[in-house]
Short mmCIF file of C-alpha atoms in Angstrom, two decimals:
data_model
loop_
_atom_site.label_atom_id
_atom_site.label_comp_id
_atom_site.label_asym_id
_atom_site.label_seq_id
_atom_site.Cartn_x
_atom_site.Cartn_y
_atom_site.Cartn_z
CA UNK A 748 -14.25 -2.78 -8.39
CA UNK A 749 -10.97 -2.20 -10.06
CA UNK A 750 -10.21 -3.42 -13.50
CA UNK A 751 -7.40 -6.32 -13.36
CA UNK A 752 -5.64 -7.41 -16.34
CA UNK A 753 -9.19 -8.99 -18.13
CA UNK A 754 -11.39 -9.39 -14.79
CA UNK A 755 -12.94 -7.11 -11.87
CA UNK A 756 -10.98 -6.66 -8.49
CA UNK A 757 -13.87 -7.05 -6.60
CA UNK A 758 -14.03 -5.46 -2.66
CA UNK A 759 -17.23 -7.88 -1.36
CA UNK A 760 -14.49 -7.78 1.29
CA UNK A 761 -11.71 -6.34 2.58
CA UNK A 762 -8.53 -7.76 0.74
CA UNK A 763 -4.89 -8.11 2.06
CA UNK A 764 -2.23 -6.64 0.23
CA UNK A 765 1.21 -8.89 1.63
CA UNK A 766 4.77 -7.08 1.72
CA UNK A 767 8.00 -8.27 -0.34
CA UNK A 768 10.48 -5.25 -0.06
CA UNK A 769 13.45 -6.50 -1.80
CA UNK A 770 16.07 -4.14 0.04
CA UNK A 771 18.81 -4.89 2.50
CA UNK A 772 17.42 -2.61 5.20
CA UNK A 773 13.39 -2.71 5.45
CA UNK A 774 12.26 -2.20 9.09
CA UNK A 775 10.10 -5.42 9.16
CA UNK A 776 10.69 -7.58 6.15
CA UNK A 777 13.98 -8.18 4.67
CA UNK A 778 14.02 -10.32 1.37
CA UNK A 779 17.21 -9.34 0.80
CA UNK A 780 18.50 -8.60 -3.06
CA UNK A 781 20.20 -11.47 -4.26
CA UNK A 782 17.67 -14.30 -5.88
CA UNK A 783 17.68 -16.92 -3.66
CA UNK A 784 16.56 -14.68 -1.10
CA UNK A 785 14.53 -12.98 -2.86
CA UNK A 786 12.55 -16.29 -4.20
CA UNK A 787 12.31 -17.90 -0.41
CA UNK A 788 10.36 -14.55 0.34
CA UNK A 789 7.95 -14.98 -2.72
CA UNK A 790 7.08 -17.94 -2.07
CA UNK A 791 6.65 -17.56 1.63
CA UNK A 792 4.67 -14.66 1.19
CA UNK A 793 2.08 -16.21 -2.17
CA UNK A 794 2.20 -19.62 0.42
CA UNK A 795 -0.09 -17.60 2.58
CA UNK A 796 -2.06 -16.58 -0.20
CA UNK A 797 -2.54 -12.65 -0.15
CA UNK A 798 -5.07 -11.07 -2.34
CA UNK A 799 -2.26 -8.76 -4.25
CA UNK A 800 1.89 -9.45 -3.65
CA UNK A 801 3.29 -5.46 -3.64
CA UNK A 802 7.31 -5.98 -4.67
CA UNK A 803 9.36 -2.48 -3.65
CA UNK A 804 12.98 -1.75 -3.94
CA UNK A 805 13.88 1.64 -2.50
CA UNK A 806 13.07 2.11 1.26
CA UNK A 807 10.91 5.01 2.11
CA UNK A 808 11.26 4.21 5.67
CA UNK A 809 12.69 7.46 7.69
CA UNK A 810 16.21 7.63 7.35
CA UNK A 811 16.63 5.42 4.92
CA UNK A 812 18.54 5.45 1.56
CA UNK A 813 17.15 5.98 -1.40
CA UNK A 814 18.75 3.93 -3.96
CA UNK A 815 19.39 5.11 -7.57
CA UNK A 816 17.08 4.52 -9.86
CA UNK A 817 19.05 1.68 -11.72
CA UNK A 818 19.58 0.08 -8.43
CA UNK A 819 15.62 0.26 -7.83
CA UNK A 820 15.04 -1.19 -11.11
CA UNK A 821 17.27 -3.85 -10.80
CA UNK A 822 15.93 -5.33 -7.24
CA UNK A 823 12.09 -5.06 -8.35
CA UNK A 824 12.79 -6.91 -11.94
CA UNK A 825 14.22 -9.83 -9.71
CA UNK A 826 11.08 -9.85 -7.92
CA UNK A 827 8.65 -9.26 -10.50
CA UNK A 828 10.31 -11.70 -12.68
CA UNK A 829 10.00 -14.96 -9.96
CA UNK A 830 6.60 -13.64 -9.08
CA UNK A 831 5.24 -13.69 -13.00
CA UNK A 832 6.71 -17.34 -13.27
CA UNK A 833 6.21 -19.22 -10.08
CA UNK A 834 2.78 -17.41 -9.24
CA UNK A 835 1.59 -15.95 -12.29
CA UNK A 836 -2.29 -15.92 -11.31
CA UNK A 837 -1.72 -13.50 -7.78
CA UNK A 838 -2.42 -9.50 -8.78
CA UNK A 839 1.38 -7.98 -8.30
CA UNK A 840 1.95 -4.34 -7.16
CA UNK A 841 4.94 -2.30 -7.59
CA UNK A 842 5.89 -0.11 -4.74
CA UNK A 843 7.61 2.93 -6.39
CA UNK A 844 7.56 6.80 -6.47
CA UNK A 845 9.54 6.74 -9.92
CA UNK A 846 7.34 6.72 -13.08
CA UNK A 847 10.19 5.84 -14.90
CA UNK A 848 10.22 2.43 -12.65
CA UNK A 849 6.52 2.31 -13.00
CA UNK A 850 6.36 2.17 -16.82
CA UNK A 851 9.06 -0.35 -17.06
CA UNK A 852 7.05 -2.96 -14.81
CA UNK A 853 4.09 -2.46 -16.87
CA UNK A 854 5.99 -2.63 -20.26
CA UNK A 855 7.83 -5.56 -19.23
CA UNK A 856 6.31 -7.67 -16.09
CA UNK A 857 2.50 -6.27 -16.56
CA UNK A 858 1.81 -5.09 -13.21
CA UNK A 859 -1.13 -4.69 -12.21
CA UNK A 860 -1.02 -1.94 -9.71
CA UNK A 861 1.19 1.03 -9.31
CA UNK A 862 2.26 2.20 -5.53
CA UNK A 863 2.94 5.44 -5.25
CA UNK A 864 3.96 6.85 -1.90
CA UNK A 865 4.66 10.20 -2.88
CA UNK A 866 1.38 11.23 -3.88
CA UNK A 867 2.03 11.88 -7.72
CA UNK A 868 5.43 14.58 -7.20
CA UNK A 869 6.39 12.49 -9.95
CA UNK A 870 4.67 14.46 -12.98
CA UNK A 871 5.42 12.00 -15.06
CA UNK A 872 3.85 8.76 -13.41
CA UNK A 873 0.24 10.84 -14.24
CA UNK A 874 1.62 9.82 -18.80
CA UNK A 875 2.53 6.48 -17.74
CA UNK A 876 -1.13 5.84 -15.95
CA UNK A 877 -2.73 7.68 -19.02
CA UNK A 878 -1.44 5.31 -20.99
CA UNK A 879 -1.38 2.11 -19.30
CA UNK A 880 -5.00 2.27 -17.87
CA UNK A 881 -2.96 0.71 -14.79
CA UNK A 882 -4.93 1.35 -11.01
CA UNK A 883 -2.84 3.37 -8.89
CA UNK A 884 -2.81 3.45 -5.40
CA UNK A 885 -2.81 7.68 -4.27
CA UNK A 886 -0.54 8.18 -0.84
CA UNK A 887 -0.96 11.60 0.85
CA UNK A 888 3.10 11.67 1.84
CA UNK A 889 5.07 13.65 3.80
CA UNK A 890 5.61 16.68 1.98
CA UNK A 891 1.77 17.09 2.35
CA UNK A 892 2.23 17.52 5.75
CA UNK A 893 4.52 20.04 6.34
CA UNK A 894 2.59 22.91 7.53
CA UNK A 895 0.57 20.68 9.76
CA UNK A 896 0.38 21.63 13.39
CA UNK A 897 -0.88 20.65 16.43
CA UNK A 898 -4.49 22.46 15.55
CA UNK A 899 -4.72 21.17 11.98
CA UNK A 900 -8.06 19.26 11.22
CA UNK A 901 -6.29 16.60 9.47
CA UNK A 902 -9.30 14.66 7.96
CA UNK A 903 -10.13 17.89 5.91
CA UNK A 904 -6.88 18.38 5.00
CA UNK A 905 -6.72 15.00 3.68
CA UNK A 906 -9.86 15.02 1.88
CA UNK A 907 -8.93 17.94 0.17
CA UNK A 908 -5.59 16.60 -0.78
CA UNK A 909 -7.19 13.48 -2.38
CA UNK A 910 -9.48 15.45 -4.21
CA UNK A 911 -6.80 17.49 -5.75
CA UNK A 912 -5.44 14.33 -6.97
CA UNK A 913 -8.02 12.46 -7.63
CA UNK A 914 -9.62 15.24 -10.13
CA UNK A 915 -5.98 15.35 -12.06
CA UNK A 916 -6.12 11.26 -12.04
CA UNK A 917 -9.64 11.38 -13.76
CA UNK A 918 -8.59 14.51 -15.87
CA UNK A 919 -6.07 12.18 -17.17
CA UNK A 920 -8.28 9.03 -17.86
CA UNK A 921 -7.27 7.18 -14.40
CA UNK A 922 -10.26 5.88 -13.58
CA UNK A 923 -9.35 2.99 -11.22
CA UNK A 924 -7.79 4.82 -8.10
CA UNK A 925 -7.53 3.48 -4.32
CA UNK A 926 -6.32 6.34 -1.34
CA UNK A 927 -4.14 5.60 1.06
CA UNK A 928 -3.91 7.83 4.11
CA UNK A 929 -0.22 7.68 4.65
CA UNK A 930 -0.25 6.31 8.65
CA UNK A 931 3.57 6.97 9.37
CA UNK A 932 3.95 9.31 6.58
CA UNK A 933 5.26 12.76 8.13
CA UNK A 934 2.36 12.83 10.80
CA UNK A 935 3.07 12.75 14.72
CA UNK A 936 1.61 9.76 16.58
CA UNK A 937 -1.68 11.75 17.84
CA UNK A 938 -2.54 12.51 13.95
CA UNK A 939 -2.19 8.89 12.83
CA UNK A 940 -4.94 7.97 15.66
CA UNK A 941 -6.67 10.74 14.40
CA UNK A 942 -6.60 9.32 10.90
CA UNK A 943 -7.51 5.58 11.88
CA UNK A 944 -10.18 6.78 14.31
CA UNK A 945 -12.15 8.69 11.64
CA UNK A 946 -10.73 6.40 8.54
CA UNK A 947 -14.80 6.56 7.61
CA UNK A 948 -14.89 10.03 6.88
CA UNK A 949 -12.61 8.90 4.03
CA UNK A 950 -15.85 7.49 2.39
CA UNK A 951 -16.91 10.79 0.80
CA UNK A 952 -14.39 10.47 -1.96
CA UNK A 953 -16.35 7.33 -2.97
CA UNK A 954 -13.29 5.20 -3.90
CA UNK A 955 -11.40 2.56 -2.21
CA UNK A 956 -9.22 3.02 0.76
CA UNK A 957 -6.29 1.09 1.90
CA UNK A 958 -4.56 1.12 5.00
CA UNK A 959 -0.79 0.66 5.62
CA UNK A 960 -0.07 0.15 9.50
CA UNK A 961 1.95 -3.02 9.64
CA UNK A 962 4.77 -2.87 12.60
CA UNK A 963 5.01 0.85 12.18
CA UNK A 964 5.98 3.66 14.96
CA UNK A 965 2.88 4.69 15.60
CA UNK A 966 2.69 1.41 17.26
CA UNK A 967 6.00 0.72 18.42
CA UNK A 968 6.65 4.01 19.80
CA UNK A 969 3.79 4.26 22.42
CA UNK A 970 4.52 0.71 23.51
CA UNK A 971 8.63 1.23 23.46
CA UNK A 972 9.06 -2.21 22.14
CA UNK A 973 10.94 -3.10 18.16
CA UNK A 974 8.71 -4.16 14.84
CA UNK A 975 9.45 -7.38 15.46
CA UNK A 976 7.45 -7.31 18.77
CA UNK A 977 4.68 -5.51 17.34
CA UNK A 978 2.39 -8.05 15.55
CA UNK A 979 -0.20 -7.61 18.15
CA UNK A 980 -0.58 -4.33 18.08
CA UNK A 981 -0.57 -4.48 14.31
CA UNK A 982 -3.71 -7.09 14.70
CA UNK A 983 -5.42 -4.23 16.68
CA UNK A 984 -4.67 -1.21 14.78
CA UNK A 985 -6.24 -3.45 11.57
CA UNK A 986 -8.95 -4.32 13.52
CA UNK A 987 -10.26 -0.90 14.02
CA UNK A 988 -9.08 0.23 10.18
CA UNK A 989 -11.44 -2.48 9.06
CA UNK A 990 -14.11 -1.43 11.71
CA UNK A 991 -13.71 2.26 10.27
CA UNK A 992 -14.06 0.93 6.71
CA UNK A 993 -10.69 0.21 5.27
CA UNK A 994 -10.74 -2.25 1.99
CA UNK A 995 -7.27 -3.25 1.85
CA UNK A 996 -4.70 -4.12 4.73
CA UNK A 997 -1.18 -3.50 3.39
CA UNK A 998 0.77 -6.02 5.63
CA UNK A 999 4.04 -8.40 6.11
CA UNK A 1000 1.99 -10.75 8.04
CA UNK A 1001 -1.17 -12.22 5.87
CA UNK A 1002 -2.86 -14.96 7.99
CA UNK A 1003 -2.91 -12.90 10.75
CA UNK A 1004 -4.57 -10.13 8.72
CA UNK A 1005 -6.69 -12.38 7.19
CA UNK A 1006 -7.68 -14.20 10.30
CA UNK A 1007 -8.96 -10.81 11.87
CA UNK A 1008 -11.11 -9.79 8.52
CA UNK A 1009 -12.92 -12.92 8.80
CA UNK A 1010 -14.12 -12.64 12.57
CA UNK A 1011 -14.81 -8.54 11.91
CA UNK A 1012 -17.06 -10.22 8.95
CA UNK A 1013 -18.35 -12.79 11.21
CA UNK A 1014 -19.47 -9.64 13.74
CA UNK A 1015 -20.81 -8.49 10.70
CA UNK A 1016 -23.19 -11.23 9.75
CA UNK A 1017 -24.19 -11.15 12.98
CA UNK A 1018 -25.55 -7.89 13.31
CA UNK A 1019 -27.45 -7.95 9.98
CA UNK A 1020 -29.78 -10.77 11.70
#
């Protein structure tokens, strides 16, 4: 359970965290930054009724351009402003590695999750959590993976990562903490099947784990097609996340995510008789 605002985030199921990257140049989803735009993608996106809306504003995709901070700030409080008053009920995420960005969404728009996909190389961000009491989502990110090679046992050396972390989180009063394994994040194709094939080992930390696959190259690349031809593949990659224990699906396309949690439930049910 994570602690939302004044009720329990509860994980009887897997939830579906749904995509809104206001930026000109996302790989997959393109809200675009002026209002309008920006709106018609809100209300697409809460239409299809995700468990949690996550609003970023600076592209962490490779090769893409990280924005100044004032330019991050501006795109997000767009979104998080037509989120809080159209759909004011739906949990809203902020997808930043700035803790400067992160406090002014809490102070401001109340947000009710902070996205960080840099793994806390922010010092900061750990006084703005303190603080705020806000659940943070912990990436392992590139820089973690630097010395990797071909003979690296990555599930170790992402359990030991998150530990590292997660002991400075609860050092600092974080209590509420979900991992996310970083698919796409610095590791070659064979160590992202790696991850997703052994996801479960990931249970030993005891906390929630999340799982961002969406359209990504670890997809596309095997199967030399584009994102936009790669919602199948998506559906399968999130099929065996869930069947490897993931709680959240971080994705642009909800019903489809959705759809596939409630038949692996259904298998579920099924075996318990």
């Amino acid at each position: 359970m994570l602690s939302i605002r004044s009720y329990l985030l509860t994980f009887a199921h897997p939830l579906v965290m749904g995509i809104v990257n206001v930026t000109p140049d996302s790989f997959a989803c393109r809200a675009g930054v002026d209002e309008r735009s920006i709106t018609d993608s809100i209300i697409s996106m809460a239409e299809s009724h995700p468990d949690i809306i996550d609003i970023g504003g600076c592209s962490t995709r490779p090769g893409g351009v990280v924005v100044t901070e004032e330019e991050e700030w501006q795109r997000v409080a767009k979104g998080l402003a037509i989120v809080r008053k159209v759909y004011p009920h739906i949990p809203v995420s902020i997808d930043t590695f700035r803790a400067t960005i992160a406090a002014r969404a809490i102070e401001q728009f109340s947000v009710d999750m902070i996205n960080d996909v840099s793994g806390l190389e922010d010092a900061e961000m750990l006084q703005v959590l303190s603080r705020a009491r806000t659940p943070y989502i912990l990436t392992h990110p590139r820089s973690a993976c630097v010395a990797w090679t071909a003979s690296t046992d990555v599930m170790s050396e992402l359990v030991a990562f998150f530990q590292t972390q997660l002991d400075r989180l609860h050092h600092y009063g974080v209590a509420d903490v979900i991992i996310d394994p970083g698919l796409g994040f610095g590791k070659t194709v064979e160590q992202n099947y790696t991850i997703l094939n052994h996801l479960d080992y990931l249970r030993i930390l005891d906390v929630p784990v999340l799982v961002g696959i969406s359209r990504k190259s670890m997809l596309c690349q095997p199967l030399q097609i584009e994102p936009s031809q790669a919602l199948n593949a998506t559906t399968t990659a999130q099929t065996v996340a869930l069947m490897h224990g993931a709680d959240i699906l971080r994705v642009h396309d909800v019903v489809p995510a959705k759809q596939t949690i409630q038949i692996i439930q259904q298998l579920s049910a099924v075996r318990r008789l």
